[in-house]
mmCIF file of C-alpha atoms in Angstrom:
data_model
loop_
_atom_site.group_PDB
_atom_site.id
_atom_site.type_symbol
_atom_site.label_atom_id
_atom_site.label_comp_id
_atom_site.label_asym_id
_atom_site.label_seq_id
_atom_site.Cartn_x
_atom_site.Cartn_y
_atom_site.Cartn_z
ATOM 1 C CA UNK A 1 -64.450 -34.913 -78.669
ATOM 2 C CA UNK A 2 -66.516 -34.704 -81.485
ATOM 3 C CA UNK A 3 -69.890 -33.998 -80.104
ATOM 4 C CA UNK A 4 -68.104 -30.502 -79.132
ATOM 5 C CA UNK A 5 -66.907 -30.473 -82.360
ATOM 6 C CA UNK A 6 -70.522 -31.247 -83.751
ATOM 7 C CA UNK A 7 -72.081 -28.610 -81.516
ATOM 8 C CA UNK A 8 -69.601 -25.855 -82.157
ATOM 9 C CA UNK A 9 -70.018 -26.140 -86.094
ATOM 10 C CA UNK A 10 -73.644 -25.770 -85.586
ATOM 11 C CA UNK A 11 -73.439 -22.608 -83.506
ATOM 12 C CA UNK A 12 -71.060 -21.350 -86.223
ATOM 13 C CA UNK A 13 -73.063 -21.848 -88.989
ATOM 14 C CA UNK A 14 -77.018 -22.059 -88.134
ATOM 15 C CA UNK A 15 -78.015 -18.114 -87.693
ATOM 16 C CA UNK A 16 -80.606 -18.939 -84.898
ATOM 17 C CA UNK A 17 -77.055 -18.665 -82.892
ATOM 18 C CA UNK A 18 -78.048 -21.637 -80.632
ATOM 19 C CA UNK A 19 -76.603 -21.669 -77.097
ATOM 20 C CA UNK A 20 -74.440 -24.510 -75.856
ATOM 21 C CA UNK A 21 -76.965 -26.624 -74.213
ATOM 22 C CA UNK A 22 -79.409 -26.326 -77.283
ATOM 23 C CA UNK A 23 -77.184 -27.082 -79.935
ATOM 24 C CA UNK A 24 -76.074 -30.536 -77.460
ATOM 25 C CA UNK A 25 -79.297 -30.903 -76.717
ATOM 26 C CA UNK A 26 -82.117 -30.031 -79.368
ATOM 27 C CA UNK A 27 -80.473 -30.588 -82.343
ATOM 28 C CA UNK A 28 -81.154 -34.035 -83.829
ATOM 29 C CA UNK A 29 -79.122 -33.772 -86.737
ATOM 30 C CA UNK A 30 -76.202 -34.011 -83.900
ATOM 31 C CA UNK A 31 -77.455 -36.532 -82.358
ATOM 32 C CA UNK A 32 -78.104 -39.007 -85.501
ATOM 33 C CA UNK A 33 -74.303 -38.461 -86.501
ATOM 34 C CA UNK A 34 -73.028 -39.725 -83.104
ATOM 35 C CA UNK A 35 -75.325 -42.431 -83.253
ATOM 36 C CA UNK A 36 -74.445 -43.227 -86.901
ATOM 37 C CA UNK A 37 -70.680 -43.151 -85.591
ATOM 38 C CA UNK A 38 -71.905 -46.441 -83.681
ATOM 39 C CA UNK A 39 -73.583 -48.183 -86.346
ATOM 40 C CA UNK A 40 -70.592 -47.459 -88.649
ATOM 41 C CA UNK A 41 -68.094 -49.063 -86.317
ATOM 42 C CA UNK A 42 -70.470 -51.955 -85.496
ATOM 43 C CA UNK A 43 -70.949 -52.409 -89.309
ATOM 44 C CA UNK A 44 -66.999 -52.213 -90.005
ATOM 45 C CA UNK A 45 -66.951 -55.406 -87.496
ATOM 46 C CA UNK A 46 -69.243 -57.347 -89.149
ATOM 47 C CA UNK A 47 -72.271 -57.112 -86.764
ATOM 48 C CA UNK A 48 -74.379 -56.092 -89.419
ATOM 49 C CA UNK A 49 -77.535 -56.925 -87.036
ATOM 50 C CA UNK A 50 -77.074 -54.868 -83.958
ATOM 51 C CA UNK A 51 -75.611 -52.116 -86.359
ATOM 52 C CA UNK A 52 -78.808 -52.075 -88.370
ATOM 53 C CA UNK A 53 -80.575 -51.743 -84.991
ATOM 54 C CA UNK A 54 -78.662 -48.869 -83.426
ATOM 55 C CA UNK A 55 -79.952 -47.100 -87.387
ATOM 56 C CA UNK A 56 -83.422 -48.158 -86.786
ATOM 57 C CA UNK A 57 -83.257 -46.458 -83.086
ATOM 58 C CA UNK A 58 -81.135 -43.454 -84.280
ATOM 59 C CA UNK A 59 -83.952 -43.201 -87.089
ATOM 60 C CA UNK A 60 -86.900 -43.325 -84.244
ATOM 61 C CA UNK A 61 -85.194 -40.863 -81.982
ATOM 62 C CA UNK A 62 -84.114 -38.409 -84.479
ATOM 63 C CA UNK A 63 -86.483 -38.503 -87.889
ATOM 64 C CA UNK A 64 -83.335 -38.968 -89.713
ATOM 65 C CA UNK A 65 -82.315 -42.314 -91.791
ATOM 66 C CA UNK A 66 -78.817 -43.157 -92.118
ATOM 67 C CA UNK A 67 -77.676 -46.692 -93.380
ATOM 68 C CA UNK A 68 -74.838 -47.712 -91.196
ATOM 69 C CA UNK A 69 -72.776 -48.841 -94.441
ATOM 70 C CA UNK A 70 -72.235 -44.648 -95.329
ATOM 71 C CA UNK A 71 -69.411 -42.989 -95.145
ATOM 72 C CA UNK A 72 -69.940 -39.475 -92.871
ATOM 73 C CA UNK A 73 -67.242 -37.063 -92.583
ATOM 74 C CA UNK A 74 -65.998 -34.167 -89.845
ATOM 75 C CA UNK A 75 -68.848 -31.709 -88.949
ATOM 76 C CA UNK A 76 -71.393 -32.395 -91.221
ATOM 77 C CA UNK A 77 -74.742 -30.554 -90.239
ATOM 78 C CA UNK A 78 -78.196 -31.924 -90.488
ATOM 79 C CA UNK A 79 -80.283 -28.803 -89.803
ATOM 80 C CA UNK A 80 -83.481 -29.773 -89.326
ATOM 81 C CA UNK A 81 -83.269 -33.041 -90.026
ATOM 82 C CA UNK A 82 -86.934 -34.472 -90.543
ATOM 83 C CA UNK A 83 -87.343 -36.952 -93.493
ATOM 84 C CA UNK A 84 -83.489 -37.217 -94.422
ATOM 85 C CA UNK A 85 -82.469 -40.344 -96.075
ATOM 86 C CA UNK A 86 -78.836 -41.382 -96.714
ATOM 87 C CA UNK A 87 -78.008 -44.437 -98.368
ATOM 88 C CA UNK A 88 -75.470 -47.311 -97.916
ATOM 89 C CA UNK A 89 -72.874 -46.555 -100.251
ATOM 90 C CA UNK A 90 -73.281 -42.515 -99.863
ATOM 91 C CA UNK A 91 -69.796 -41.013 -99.128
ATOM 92 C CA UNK A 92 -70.591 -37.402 -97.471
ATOM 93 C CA UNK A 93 -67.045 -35.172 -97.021
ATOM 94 C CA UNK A 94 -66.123 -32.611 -94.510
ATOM 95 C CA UNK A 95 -68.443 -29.367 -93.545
ATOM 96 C CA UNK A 96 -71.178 -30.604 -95.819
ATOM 97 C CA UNK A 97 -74.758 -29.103 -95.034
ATOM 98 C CA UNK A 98 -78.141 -31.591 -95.533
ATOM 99 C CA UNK A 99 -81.386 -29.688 -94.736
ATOM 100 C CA UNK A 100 -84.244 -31.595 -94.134
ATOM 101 C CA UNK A 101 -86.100 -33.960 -96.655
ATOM 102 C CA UNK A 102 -83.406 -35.105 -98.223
ATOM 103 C CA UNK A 103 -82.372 -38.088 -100.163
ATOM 104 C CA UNK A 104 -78.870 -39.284 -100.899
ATOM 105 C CA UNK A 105 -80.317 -42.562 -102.752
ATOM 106 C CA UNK A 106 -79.899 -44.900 -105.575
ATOM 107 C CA UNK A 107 -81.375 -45.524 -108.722
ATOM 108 C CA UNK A 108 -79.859 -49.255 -109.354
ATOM 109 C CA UNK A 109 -81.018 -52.475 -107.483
ATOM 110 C CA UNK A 110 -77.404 -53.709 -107.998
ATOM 111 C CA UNK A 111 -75.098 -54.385 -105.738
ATOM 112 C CA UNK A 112 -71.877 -52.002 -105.319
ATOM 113 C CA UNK A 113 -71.492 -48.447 -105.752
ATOM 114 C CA UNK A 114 -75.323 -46.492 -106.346
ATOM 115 C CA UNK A 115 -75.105 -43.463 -103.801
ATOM 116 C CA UNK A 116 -73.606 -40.416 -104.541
ATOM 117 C CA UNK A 117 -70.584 -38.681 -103.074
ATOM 118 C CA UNK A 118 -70.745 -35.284 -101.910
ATOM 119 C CA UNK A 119 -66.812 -33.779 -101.432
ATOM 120 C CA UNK A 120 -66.594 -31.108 -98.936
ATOM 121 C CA UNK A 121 -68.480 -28.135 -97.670
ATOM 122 C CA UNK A 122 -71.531 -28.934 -99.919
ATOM 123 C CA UNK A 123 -75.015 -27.186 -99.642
ATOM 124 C CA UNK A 124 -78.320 -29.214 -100.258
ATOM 125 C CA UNK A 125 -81.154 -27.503 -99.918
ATOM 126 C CA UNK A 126 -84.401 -28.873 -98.280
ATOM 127 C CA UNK A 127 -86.363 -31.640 -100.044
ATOM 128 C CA UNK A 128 -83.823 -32.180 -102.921
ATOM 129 C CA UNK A 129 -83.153 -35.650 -104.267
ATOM 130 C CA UNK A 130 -79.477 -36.665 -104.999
ATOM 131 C CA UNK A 131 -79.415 -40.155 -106.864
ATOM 132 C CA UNK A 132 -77.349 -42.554 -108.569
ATOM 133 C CA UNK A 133 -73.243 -43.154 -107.796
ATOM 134 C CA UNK A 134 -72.726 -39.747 -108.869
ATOM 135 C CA UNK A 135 -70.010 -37.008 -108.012
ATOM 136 C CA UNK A 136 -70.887 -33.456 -106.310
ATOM 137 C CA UNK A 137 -67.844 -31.079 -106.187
ATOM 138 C CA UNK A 138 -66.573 -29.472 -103.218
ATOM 139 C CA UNK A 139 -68.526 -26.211 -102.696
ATOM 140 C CA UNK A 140 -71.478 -26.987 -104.725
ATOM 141 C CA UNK A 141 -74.982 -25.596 -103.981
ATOM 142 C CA UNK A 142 -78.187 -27.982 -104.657
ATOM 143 C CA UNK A 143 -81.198 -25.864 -104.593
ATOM 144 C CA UNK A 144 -84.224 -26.745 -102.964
ATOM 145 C CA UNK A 145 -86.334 -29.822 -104.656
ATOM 146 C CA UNK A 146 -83.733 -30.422 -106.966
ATOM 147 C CA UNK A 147 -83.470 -34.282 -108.589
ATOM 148 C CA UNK A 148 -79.373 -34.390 -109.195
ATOM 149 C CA UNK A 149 -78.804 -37.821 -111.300
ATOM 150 C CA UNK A 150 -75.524 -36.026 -113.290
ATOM 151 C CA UNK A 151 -72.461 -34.988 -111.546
ATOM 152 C CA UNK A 152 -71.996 -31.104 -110.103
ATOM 153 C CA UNK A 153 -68.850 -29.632 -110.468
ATOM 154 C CA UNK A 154 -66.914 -28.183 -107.719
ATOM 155 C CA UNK A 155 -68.568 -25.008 -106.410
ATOM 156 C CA UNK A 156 -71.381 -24.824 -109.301
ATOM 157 C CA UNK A 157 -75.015 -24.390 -108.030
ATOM 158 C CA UNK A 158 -77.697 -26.479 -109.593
ATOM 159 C CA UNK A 159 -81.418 -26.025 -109.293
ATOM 160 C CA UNK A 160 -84.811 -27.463 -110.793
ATOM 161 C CA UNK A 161 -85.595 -30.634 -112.486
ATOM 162 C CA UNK A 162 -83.434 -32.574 -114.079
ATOM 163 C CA UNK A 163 -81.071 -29.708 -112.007
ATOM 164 C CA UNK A 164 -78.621 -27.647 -113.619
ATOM 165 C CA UNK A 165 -77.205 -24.885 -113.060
ATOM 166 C CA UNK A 166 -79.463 -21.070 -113.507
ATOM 167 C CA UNK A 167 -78.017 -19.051 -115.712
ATOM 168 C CA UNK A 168 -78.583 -16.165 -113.467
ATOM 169 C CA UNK A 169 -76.652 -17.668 -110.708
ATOM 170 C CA UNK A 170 -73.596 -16.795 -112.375
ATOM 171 C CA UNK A 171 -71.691 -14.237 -110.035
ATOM 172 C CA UNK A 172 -74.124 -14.519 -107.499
ATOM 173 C CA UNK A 173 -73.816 -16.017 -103.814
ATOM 174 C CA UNK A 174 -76.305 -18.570 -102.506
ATOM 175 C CA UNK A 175 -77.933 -18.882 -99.678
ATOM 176 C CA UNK A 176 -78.631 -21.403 -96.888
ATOM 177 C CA UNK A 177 -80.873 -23.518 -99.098
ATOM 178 C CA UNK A 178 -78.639 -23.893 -101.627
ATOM 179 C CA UNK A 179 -80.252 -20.803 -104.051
ATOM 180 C CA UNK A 180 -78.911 -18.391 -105.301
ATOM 181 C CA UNK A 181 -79.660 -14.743 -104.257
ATOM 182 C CA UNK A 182 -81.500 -14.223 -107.858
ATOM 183 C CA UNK A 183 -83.269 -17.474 -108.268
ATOM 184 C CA UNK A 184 -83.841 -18.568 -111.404
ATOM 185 C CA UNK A 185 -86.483 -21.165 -113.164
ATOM 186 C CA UNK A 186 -84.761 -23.172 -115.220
ATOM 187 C CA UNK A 187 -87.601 -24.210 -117.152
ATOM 188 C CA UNK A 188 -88.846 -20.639 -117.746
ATOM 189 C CA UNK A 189 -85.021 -19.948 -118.971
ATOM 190 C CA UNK A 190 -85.930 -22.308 -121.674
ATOM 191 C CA UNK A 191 -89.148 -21.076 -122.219
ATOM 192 C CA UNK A 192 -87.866 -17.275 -122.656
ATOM 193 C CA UNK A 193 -85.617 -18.670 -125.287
ATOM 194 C CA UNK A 194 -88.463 -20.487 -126.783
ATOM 195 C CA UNK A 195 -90.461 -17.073 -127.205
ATOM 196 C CA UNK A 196 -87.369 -15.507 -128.534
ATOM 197 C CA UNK A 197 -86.887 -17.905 -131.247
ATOM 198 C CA UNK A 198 -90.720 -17.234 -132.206
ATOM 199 C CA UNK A 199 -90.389 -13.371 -132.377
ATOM 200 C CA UNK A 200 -87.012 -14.086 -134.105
ATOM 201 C CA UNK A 201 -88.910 -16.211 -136.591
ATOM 202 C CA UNK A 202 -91.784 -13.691 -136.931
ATOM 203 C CA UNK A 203 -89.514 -10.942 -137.314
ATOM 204 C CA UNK A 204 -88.016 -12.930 -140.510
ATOM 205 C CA UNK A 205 -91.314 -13.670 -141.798
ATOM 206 C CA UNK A 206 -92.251 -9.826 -141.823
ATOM 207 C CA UNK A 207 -89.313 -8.870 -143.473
ATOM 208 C CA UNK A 208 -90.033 -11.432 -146.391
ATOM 209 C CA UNK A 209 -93.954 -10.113 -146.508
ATOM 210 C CA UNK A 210 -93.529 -6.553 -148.414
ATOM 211 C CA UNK A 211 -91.519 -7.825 -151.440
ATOM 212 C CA UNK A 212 -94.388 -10.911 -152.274
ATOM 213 C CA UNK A 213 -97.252 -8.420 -151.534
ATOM 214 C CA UNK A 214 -95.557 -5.644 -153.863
ATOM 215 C CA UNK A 215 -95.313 -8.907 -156.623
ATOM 216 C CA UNK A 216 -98.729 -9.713 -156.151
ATOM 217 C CA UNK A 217 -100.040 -5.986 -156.973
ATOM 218 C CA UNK A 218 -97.618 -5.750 -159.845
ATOM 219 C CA UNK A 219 -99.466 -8.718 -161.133
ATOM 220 C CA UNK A 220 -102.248 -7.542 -160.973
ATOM 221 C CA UNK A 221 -101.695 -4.637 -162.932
ATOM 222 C CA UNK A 222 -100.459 -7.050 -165.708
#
């Protein structure tokens, strides 16, 4: 049955090693999946109504927003929970991991395809934003309060904003939230390169000094 299934994930993977009863019973990230597993089926019969009111319940129970119209697969993990938002068209694959305050949203008013799809055993770190019909790769890491609007490849970890990947991720594992071990700033990696350009450029511009100054006394002379 899947709520065992649900519940033994979570005591797999959550280190606060939750007991049986707590991880059936106090985790609301388990309970808005069942739920959503009614609204989906009500949805996929046309009952668009009651299935938008068994989300608006699921949403008062559990904190957690979930359009009946997404696509959840096996096992995925809401830790937390609080403030999670997943859209309509959002396709979410097997063993992903949501932490809480995130979005899985849009950025087109259009009809069709505008949430992204997140293959399997993804990380996304608390508060990060995920928008736009976008792909993100089996295995990849979104760091906390990221804003994803490109596509992550498959097992790359992206952080900051716009996010991309850190340079000193590279090697490195990442951790619950999506970081890596060594975090990195993006923008400061572009700043560092900014002040390395500068002492590049002043390093040039010394070099070029002597010569004019010895021209200027050899003038003189004249």
């Amino acid at each position: 049955m899947e709520f065992l299934e649900l519940a033994r994930s979570i005591r797999a993977r959550d280190p606060a090693r939750p007991t049986w009863a707590e991880a059936l019973l106090c985790y609301a990230g388990l309970h808005a999946v069942l739920w959503h597993r009614l609204a989906h089926f009500l949805w996929g019969l046309g009952l668009r109504a009651p299935a938008r009111c068994v989300s608006h319940l699921s949403r008062w129970l559990t904190g957690i927003e979930i359009h009946p119209g997404a696509t959840l697969g096996r096992r995925l993990f809401i830790d937390h929970g609080m403030g999670v938002v997943i859209g309509e068209t959002a396709e979410v694959g097997d063993d992903v991991l949501i932490y809480h305050g995130v979005t899985l949203g849009g950025l087109s008013g259009q009809p069709g395809k505008r949430h992204p799809t997140l293959e399997g055993n993804v990380v996304v770190g608390a508060g990060a934003q995920v928008l736009g019909p976008i792909r993100i790769g089996a295995g990849a890491r979104i760091g906390a309060n990221a804003v994803v609007v490109s596509p992550v490849a498959a097992g790359e970890t992206v952080v900051g904003i716009p996010a991309r990947p850190p340079q000193a991720a590279a090697g490195h594992r990442t951790t619950g939230y999506g970081l890596p071990d060594c975090p990195a700033d993006p923008v400061e990696e572009e700043m560092a390169r900014l002040r390395e350009e500068v002492a590049a450029l002043r390093r040039e511009l010394a070099a070029l000094r002597p010569p004019a100054a010895g021209l200027r006394r050899a003038e003189g002379v004249k």
